[in-house]
Short mmCIF file of C-alpha atoms in Angstrom, two decimals:
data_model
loop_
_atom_site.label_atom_id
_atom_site.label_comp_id
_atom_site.label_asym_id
_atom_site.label_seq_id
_atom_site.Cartn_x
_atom_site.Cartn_y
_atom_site.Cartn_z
CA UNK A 1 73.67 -13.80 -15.44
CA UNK A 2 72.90 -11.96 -18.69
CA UNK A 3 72.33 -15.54 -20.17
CA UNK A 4 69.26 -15.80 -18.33
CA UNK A 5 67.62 -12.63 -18.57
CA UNK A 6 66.44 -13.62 -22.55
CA UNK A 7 65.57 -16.73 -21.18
CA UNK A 8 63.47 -15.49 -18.25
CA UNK A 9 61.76 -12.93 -20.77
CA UNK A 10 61.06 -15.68 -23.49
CA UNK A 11 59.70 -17.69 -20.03
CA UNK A 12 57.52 -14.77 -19.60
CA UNK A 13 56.12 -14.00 -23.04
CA UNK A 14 54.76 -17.90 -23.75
CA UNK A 15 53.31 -17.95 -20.67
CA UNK A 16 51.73 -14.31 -21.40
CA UNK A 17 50.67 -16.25 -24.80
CA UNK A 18 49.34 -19.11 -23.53
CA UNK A 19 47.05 -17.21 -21.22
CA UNK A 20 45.88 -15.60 -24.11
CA UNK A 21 45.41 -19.07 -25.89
CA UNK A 22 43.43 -19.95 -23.11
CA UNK A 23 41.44 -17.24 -22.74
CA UNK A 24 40.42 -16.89 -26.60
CA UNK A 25 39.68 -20.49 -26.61
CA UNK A 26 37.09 -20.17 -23.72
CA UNK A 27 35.61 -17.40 -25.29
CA UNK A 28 35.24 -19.41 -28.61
CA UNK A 29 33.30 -21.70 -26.59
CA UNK A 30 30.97 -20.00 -24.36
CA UNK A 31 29.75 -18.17 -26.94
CA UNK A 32 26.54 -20.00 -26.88
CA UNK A 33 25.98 -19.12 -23.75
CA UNK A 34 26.86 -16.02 -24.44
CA UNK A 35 24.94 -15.12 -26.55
CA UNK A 36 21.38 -17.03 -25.15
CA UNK A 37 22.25 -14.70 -21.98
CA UNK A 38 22.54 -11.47 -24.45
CA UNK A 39 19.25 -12.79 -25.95
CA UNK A 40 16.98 -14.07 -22.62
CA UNK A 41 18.09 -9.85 -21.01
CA UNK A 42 16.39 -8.67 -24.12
CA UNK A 43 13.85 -10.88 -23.78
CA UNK A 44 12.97 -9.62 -20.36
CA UNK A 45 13.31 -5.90 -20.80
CA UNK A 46 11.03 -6.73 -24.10
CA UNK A 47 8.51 -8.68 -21.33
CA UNK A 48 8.90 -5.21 -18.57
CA UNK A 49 8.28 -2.57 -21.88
CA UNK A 50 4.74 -4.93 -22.70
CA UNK A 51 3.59 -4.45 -18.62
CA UNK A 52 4.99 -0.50 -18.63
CA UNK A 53 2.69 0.35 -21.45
CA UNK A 54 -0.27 -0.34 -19.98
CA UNK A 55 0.23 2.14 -17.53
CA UNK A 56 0.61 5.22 -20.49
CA UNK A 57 -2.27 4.59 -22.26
CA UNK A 58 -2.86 8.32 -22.64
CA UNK A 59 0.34 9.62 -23.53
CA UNK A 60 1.11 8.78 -26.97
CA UNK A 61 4.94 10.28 -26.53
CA UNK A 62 5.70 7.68 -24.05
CA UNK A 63 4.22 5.19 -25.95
CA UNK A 64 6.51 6.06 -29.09
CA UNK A 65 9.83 6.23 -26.75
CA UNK A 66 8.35 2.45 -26.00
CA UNK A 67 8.25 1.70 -29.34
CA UNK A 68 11.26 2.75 -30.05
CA UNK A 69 13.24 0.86 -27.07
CA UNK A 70 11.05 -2.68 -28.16
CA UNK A 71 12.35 -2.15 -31.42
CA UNK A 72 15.50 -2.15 -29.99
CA UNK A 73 15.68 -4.73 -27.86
CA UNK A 74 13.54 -7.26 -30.29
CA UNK A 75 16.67 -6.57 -32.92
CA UNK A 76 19.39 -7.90 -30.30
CA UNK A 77 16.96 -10.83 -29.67
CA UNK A 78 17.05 -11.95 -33.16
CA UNK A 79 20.97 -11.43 -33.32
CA UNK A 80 22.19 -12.77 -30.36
CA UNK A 81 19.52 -15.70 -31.49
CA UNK A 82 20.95 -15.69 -34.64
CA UNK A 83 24.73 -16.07 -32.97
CA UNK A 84 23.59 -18.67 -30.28
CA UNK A 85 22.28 -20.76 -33.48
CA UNK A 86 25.15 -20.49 -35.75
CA UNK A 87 28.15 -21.08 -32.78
CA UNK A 88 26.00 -23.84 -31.55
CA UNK A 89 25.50 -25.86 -34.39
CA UNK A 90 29.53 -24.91 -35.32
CA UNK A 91 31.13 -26.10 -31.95
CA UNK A 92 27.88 -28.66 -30.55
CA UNK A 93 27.41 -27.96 -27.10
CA UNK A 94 23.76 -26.66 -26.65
CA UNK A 95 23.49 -27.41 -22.72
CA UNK A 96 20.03 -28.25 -21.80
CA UNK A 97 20.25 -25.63 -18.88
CA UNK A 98 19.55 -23.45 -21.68
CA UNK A 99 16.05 -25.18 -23.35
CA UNK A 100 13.71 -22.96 -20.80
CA UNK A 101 15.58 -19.90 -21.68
CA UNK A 102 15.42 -20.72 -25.70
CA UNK A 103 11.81 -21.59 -25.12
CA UNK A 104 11.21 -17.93 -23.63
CA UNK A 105 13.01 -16.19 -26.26
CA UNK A 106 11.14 -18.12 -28.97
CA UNK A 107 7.84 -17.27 -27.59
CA UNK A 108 8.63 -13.75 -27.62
CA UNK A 109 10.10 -13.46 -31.12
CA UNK A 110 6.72 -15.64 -32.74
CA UNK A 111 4.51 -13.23 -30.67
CA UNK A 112 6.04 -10.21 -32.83
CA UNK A 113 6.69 -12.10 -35.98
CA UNK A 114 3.19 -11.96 -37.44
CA UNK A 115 3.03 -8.45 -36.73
CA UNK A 116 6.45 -7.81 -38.48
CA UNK A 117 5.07 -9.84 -41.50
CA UNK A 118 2.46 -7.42 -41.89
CA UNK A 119 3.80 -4.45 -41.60
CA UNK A 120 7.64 -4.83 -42.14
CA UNK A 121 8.84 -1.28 -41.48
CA UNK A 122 7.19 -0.77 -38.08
CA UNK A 123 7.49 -3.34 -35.17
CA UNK A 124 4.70 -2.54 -33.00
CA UNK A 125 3.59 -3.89 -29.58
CA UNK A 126 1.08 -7.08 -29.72
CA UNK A 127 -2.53 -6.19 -29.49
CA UNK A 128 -3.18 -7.01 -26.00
CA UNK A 129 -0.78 -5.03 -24.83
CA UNK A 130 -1.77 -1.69 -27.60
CA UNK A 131 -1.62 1.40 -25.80
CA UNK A 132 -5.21 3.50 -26.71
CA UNK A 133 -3.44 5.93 -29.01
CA UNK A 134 -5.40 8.19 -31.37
CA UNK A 135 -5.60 7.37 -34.74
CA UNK A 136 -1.93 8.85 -36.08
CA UNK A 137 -2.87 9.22 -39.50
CA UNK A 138 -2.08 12.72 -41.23
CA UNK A 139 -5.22 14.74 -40.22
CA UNK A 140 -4.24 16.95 -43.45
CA UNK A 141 -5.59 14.17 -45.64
CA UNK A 142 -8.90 14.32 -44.46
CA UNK A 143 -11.56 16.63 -44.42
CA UNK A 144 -14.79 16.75 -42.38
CA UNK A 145 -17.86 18.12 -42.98
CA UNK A 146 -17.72 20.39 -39.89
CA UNK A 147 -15.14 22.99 -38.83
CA UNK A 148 -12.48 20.88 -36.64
CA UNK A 149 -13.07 23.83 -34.20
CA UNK A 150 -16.56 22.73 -33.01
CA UNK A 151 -14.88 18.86 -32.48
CA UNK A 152 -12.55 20.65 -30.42
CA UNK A 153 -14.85 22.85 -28.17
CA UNK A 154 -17.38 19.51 -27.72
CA UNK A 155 -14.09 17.44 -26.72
CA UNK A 156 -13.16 20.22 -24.18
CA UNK A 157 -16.63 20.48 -22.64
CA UNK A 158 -16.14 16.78 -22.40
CA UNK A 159 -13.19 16.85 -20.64
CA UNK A 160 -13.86 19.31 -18.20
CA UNK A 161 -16.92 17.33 -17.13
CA UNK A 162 -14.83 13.93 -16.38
CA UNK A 163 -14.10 12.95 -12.44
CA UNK A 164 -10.38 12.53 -14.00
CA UNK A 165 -9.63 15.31 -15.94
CA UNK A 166 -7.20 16.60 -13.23
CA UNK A 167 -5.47 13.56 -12.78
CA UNK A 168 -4.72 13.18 -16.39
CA UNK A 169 -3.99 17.23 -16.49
CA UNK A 170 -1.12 16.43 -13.95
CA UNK A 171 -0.08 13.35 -16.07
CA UNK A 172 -0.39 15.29 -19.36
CA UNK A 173 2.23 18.08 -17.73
CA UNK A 174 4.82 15.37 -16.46
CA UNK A 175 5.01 14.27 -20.18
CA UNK A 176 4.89 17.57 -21.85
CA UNK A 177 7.54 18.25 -19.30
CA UNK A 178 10.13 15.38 -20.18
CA UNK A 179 9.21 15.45 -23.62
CA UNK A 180 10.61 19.28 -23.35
CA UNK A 181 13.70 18.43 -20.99
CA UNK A 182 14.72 15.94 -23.89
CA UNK A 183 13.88 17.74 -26.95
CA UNK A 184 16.31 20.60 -25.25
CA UNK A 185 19.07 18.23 -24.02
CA UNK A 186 19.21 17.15 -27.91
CA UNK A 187 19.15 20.26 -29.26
CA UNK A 188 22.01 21.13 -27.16
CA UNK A 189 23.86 17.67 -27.59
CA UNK A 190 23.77 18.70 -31.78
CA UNK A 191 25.09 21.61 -31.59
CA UNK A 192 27.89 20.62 -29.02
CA UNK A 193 29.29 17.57 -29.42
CA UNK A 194 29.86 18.58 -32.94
CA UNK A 195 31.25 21.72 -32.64
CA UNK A 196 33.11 20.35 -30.00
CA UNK A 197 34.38 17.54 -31.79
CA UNK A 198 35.63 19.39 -34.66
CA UNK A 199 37.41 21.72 -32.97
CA UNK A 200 39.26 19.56 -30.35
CA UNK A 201 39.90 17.30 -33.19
CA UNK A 202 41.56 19.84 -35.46
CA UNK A 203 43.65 21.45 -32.79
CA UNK A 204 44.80 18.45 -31.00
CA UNK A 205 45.11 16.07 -33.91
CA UNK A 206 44.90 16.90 -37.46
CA UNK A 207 46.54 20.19 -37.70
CA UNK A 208 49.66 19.10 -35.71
CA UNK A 209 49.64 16.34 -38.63
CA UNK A 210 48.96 17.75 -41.17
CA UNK A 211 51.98 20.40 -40.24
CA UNK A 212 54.03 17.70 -39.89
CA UNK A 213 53.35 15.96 -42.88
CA UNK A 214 53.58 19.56 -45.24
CA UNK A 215 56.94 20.25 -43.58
CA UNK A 216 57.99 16.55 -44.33
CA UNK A 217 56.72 16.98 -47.82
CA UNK A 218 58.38 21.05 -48.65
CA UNK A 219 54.21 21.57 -49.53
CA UNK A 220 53.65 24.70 -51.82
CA UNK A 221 53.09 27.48 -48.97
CA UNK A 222 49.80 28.39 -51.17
CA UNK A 223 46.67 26.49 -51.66
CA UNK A 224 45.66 28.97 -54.91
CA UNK A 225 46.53 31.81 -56.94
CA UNK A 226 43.41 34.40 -54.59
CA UNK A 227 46.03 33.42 -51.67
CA UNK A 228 49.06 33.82 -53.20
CA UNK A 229 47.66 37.31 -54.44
CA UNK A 230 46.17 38.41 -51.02
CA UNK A 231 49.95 37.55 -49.94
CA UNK A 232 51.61 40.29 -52.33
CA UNK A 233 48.89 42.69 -51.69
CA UNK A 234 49.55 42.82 -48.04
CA UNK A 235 53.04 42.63 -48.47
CA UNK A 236 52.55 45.50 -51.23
CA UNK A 237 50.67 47.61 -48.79
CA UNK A 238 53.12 47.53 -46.02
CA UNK A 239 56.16 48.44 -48.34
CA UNK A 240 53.82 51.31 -49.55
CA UNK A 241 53.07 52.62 -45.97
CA UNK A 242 56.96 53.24 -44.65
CA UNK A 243 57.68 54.72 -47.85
CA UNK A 244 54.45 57.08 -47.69
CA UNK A 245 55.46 57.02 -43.57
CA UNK A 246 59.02 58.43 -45.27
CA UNK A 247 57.90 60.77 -47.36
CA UNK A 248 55.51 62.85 -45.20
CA UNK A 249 58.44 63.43 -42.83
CA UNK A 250 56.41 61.27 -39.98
CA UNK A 251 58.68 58.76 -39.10
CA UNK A 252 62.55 58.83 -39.00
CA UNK A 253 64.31 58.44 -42.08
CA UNK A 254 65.07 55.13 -43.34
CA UNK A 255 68.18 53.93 -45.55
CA UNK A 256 67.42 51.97 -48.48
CA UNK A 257 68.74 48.62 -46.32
CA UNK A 258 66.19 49.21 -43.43
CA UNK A 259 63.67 49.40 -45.49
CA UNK A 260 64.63 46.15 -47.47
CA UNK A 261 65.36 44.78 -43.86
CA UNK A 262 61.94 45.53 -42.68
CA UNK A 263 59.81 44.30 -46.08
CA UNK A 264 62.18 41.02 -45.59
CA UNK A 265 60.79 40.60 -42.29
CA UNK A 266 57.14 41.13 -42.66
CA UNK A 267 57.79 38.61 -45.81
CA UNK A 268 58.81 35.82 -43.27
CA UNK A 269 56.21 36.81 -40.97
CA UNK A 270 53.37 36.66 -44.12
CA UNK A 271 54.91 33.33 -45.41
CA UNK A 272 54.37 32.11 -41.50
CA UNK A 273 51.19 32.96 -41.51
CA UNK A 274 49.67 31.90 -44.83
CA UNK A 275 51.82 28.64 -44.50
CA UNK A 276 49.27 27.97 -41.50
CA UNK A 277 45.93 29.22 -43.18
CA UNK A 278 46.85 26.51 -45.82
CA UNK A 279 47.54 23.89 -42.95
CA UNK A 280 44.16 25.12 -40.93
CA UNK A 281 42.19 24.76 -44.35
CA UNK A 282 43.74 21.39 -45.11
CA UNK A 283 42.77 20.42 -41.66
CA UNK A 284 38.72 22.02 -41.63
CA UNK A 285 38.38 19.37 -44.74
CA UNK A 286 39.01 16.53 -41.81
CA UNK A 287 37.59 17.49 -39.07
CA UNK A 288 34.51 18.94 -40.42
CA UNK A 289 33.79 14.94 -41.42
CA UNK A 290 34.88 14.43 -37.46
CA UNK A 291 31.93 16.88 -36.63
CA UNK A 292 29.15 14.94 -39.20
CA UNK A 293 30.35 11.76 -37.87
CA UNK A 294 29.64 12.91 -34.49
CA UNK A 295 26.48 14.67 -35.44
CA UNK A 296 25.38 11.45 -36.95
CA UNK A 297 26.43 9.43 -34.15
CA UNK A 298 24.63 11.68 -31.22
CA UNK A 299 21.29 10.97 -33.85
CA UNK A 300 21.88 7.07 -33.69
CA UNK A 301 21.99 6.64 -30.16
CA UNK A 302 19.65 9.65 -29.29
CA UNK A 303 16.49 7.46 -30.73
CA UNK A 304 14.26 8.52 -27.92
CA UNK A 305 15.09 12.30 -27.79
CA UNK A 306 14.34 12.42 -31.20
CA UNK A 307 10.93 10.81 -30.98
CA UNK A 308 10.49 13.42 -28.57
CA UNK A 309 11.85 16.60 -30.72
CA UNK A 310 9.67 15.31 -33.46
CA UNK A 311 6.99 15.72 -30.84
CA UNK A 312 7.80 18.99 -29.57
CA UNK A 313 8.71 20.71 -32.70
CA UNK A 314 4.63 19.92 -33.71
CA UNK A 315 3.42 21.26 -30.82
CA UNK A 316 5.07 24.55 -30.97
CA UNK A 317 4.72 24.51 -34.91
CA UNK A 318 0.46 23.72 -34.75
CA UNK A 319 0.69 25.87 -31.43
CA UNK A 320 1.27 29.24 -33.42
CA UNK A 321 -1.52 31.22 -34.65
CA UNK A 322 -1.90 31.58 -38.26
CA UNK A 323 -0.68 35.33 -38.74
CA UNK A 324 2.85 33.16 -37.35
CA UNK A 325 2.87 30.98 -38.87
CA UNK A 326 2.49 33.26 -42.44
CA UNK A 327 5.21 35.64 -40.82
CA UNK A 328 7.50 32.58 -40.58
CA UNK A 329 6.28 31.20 -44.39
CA UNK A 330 7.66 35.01 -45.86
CA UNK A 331 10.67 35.48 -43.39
CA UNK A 332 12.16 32.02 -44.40
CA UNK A 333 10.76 32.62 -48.68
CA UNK A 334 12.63 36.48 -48.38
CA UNK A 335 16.15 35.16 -46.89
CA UNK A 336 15.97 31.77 -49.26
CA UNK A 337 14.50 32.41 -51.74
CA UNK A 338 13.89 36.33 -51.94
CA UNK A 339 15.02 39.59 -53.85
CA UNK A 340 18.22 39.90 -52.23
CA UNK A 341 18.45 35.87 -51.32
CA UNK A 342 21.45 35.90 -54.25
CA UNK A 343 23.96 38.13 -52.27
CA UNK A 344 23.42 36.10 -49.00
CA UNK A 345 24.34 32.91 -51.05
CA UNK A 346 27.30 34.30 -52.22
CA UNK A 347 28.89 35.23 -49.04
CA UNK A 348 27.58 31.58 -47.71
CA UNK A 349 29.57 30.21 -50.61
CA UNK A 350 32.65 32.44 -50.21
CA UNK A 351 32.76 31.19 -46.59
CA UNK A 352 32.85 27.77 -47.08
CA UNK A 353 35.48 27.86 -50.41
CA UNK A 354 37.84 30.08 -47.72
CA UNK A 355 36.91 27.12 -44.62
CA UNK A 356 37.89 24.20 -47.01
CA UNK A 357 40.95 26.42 -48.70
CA UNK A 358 39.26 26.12 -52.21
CA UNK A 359 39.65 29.19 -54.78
CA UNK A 360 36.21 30.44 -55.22
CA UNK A 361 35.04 29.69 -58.63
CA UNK A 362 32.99 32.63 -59.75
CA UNK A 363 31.28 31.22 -62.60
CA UNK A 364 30.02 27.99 -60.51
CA UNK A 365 28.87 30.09 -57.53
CA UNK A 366 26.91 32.66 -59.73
CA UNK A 367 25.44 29.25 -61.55
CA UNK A 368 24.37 28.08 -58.29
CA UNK A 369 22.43 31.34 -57.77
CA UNK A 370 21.01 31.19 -61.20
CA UNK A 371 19.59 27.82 -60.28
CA UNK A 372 19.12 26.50 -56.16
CA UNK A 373 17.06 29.62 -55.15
CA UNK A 374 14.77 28.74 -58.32
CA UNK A 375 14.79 25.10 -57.37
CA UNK A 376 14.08 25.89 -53.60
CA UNK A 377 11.06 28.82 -54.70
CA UNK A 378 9.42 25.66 -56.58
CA UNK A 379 9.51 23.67 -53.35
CA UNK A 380 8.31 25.98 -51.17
CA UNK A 381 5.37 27.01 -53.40
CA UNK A 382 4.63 23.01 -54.01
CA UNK A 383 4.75 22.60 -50.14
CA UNK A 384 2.28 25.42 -49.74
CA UNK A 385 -0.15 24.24 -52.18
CA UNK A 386 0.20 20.49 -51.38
CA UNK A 387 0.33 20.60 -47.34
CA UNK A 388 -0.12 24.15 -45.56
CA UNK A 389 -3.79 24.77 -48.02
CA UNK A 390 -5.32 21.59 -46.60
CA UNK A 391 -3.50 22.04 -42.86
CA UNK A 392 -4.33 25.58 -42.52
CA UNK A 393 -5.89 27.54 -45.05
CA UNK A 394 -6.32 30.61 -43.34
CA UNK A 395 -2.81 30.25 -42.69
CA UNK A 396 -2.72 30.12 -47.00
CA UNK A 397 -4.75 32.77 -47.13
CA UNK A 398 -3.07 35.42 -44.18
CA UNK A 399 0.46 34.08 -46.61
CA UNK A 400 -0.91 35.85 -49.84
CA UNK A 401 -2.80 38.81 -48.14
CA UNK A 402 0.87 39.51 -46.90
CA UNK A 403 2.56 39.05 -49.74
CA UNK A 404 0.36 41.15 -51.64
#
C-alpha cells in the first residue's frame, strides 16, 4: 500500500507536466493569431475614435482625450503587428483566414504613417477626420495690434446672435463638467493611492521585515549620535524628576534601589522605543519609493485625466483676475523665496533627515539655504519677465505696485 502512494503521486505530477507541455506548446503556436486578434481590436477601436470625433468638433478637451486614446491604441497596433510578424515568420503558419484582417490593419497603420513622419512626437488624427480645433499655439507669443479684449467682446456679440448658441452652451457645460469630475477624481487618486500605499506598505510589510531582519542581525539600537543623545537626555530628565520629586517632600521616599529599579525600567522602555524609531525610519526609506512608484503609476494609466487637469488648471489659472493672480505671484515669492523663506526650509529639511533616520547635517542644510532660495528667486523673476509680461502685463504691473 505505501508502495503505491509515490507511485500514484509521480503518476500525478507528469501528467500535471504534460498538461503544462501541452498547454505552453499551443500557446507558442497561436501566437500569430494572437497577436493579429490583439492588433485587428485596436484597429477597430482606432476606426470607432476616427467616426466619434466628428461628433466633438467644438470641444477641444474631448478631442485631446481622443488623441490621447488613438495614440494608444495605434502603439498596440504596431506591437502586436510587430509580434504577429516576427512569430510568423519563426514558426510559418500565417493562415490565410487572417489576409483580410492584415489587410485592415495595414491600411490603418499607412493612413497614420505619413503623419507620424512629419511630426514624430505627436500622432494626430488624419485630416479628414480633424476635429475644427482653434489654433493651439501659445497666444503669449503673439501680439496683435488691438487689445485681445475687443476680439473677445466682437466674438461674444457673435455668439449670442447664432440660432445655436444654446445648443453648444449645453454642450460646452457637459464638457466643462466631465473635464471637472476628472480633473477632481485625479487629484484625489494622487494624493490617495500614494499615501495609501506607503502606509499600508510600511505597516504590513516592510517594518515587520525590517524588525525581523535587525533582530536577526543584533542592529545597533541607534541610527546616529542626535538619537543616541535625545536617548540620555530623556533618560537624564526622568532620573532628575524623582530625585527633585524626593527632595521637595512630594512623593514618598525612595531607597537608593527603587530609584535604580525605576531608571532601569524607563531604560528598557527608552531602548524599546528608539529600537522602533530606527526600524520605522529604516522602513519610510522603502516605502516612500512604494508611494512614488504608485504616484507614478496612477500618472501612466491616468492619461486622460491628466489631459483634462492640464485643462482645468488653465481655466481656473486665466480665469482669475489680475490683482489674483499678483496676490498668488507674492504669496508663493514670500514663503519660497522670501525674508523668512530660510527658517521654513530648515524645518522642511529637519523633517525629512528625522522621516529617513538621517542625522541632520547642519552645515549642508544651511548651504542649501545659502543657495536653492537664490536659485528659485532667479526662476521666478526669469518666469515673470519671460511669460507673465507678455501673458498679462497688468498682471506684471499690479506684481510690482504690490511689491513696492
Amino acid at each position: 500500500m505505501t508502495s503505491t502512494l509515490p507511485s500514484k503521486r509521480a503518476y500525478i505530477l507528469v501528467e500535471k507536466l504534460k498538461q503544462y507541455v501541452r498547454f505552453s506548446s499551443q500557446r507558442i503556436f497561436t501566437t500569430p493569431e494572437r497577436a493579429l486578434e490583439n492588433a485587428y481590436r485596436s484597429a477597430l477601436k482606432i476606426k470607432e475614435i476616427e467616426q466619434e470625433t466628428e461628433l466633438v468638433n467644438d470641444s477641444k478637451f474631448l478631442s485631446s482625450v481622443l488623441r490621447a486614446d488613438l495614440d494608444k491604441n495605434l502603439t498596440i497596433v504596431r506591437m502586436r503587428l510587430a509580434e504577429f510578424q516576427v512569430s510568423s515568420f519563426m514558426l510559418g503558419n500565417l493562415n490565410r483566414k487572417n489576409v483580410s484582417k492584415l489587410k485592415f490593419i495595414e491600411e490603418i497603420i499607412t493612413k497614420y504613417t505619413d503623419i507620424t513622419e512629419s511630426s514624430p512626437s505627436l500622432l494626430a488624427l488624419p485630416e479628414s477626420n480633424l476635429p475644427t480645433i482653434a489654433n493651439t499655439e501659445n497666444f503669449t507669443d503673439k501680439t496683435g495690434a488691438f487689445p485681445r479684449s475687443i476680439g473677445r467682446t466682437i466674438n461674444k456679440i457673435k455668439t449670442d446672435f447664432n440660432p445655436q448658441a444654446e445648443s453648444q452652451y449645453v454642450n460646452n457645460f457637459r464638457n466643462s463638467r466631465i473635464k471637472t469630475r476628472m480633473a477632481v477624481q485625479l487629484l484625489m487618486s494622487l494624493v490617495i493611492v500614494p499615501v495609501l500605499a506607503q502606509n499600508l506598505s510600511k505597516q504590513f510589510l516592510i517594518f515587520p521585515i525590517v524588525e525581523r531582519v535587525r533582530d536577526a542581525n543584533q542592529s545597533q539600537m541607534f541610527l546616529h549620535e542626535e538619537m543616541k543623545e535625545e536617548a540620555f537626555h530623556e533618560l537624564n530628565s526622568f532620573e532628575e524628576g524623582l530625585k527633585f520629586e524626593k527632595l521637595i517632600h512630594n512623593a514618598p521616599q525612595l531607597s537608593t534601589e527603587v530609584i535604580e529599579s525605576k531608571v532601569q525600567h524607563k531604560a528598557q522602555e527608552i531602548a524599546k522605543d528608539y529600537r522602533q524609531k530606527s526600524s520605522s525610519a529604516i522602513s519610510n526609506v522603502f516605502a516612500d519609493f512604494v508611494g512614488i512608484f504608485a504616484f507614478a503609476m496612477v500618472m501612466l494609466f491616468s492619461k486622460k485625466r491628466v489631459i483634462a487637469l492640464k485643462s482645468f488648471m488653465n481655466d481656473i489659472v486665466y480665469g482669475l483676475s489680475d490683482s489674483a493672480k499678483a496676490f498668488i505671484l507674492i504669496l508663493l515669492t514670500d514663503i519660497f523665496v522670501g525674508f523668512h523663506s530660510p527658517h521654513g526650509w530648515e524645518v522642511i529639511l529637519e523633517g525629512i533627515s528625522n522621516h529617513l533616520g538621517i542625522a541632520a547635517n547642519h552645515s549642508a542644510v544651511f548651504l542649501f539655504i545659502a543657495t536653492f532660495p537664490v536659485v528659485l528667486d532667479s526662476i521666478f523673476k526669469y518666469w515673470i519677465f519671460r511669460y507673465m509680461s507678455r501673458m498679462s502685463p497688468s498682471t506684471v504691473a499690479t506684481f510690482k505696485n504690490m511689491n513696492e
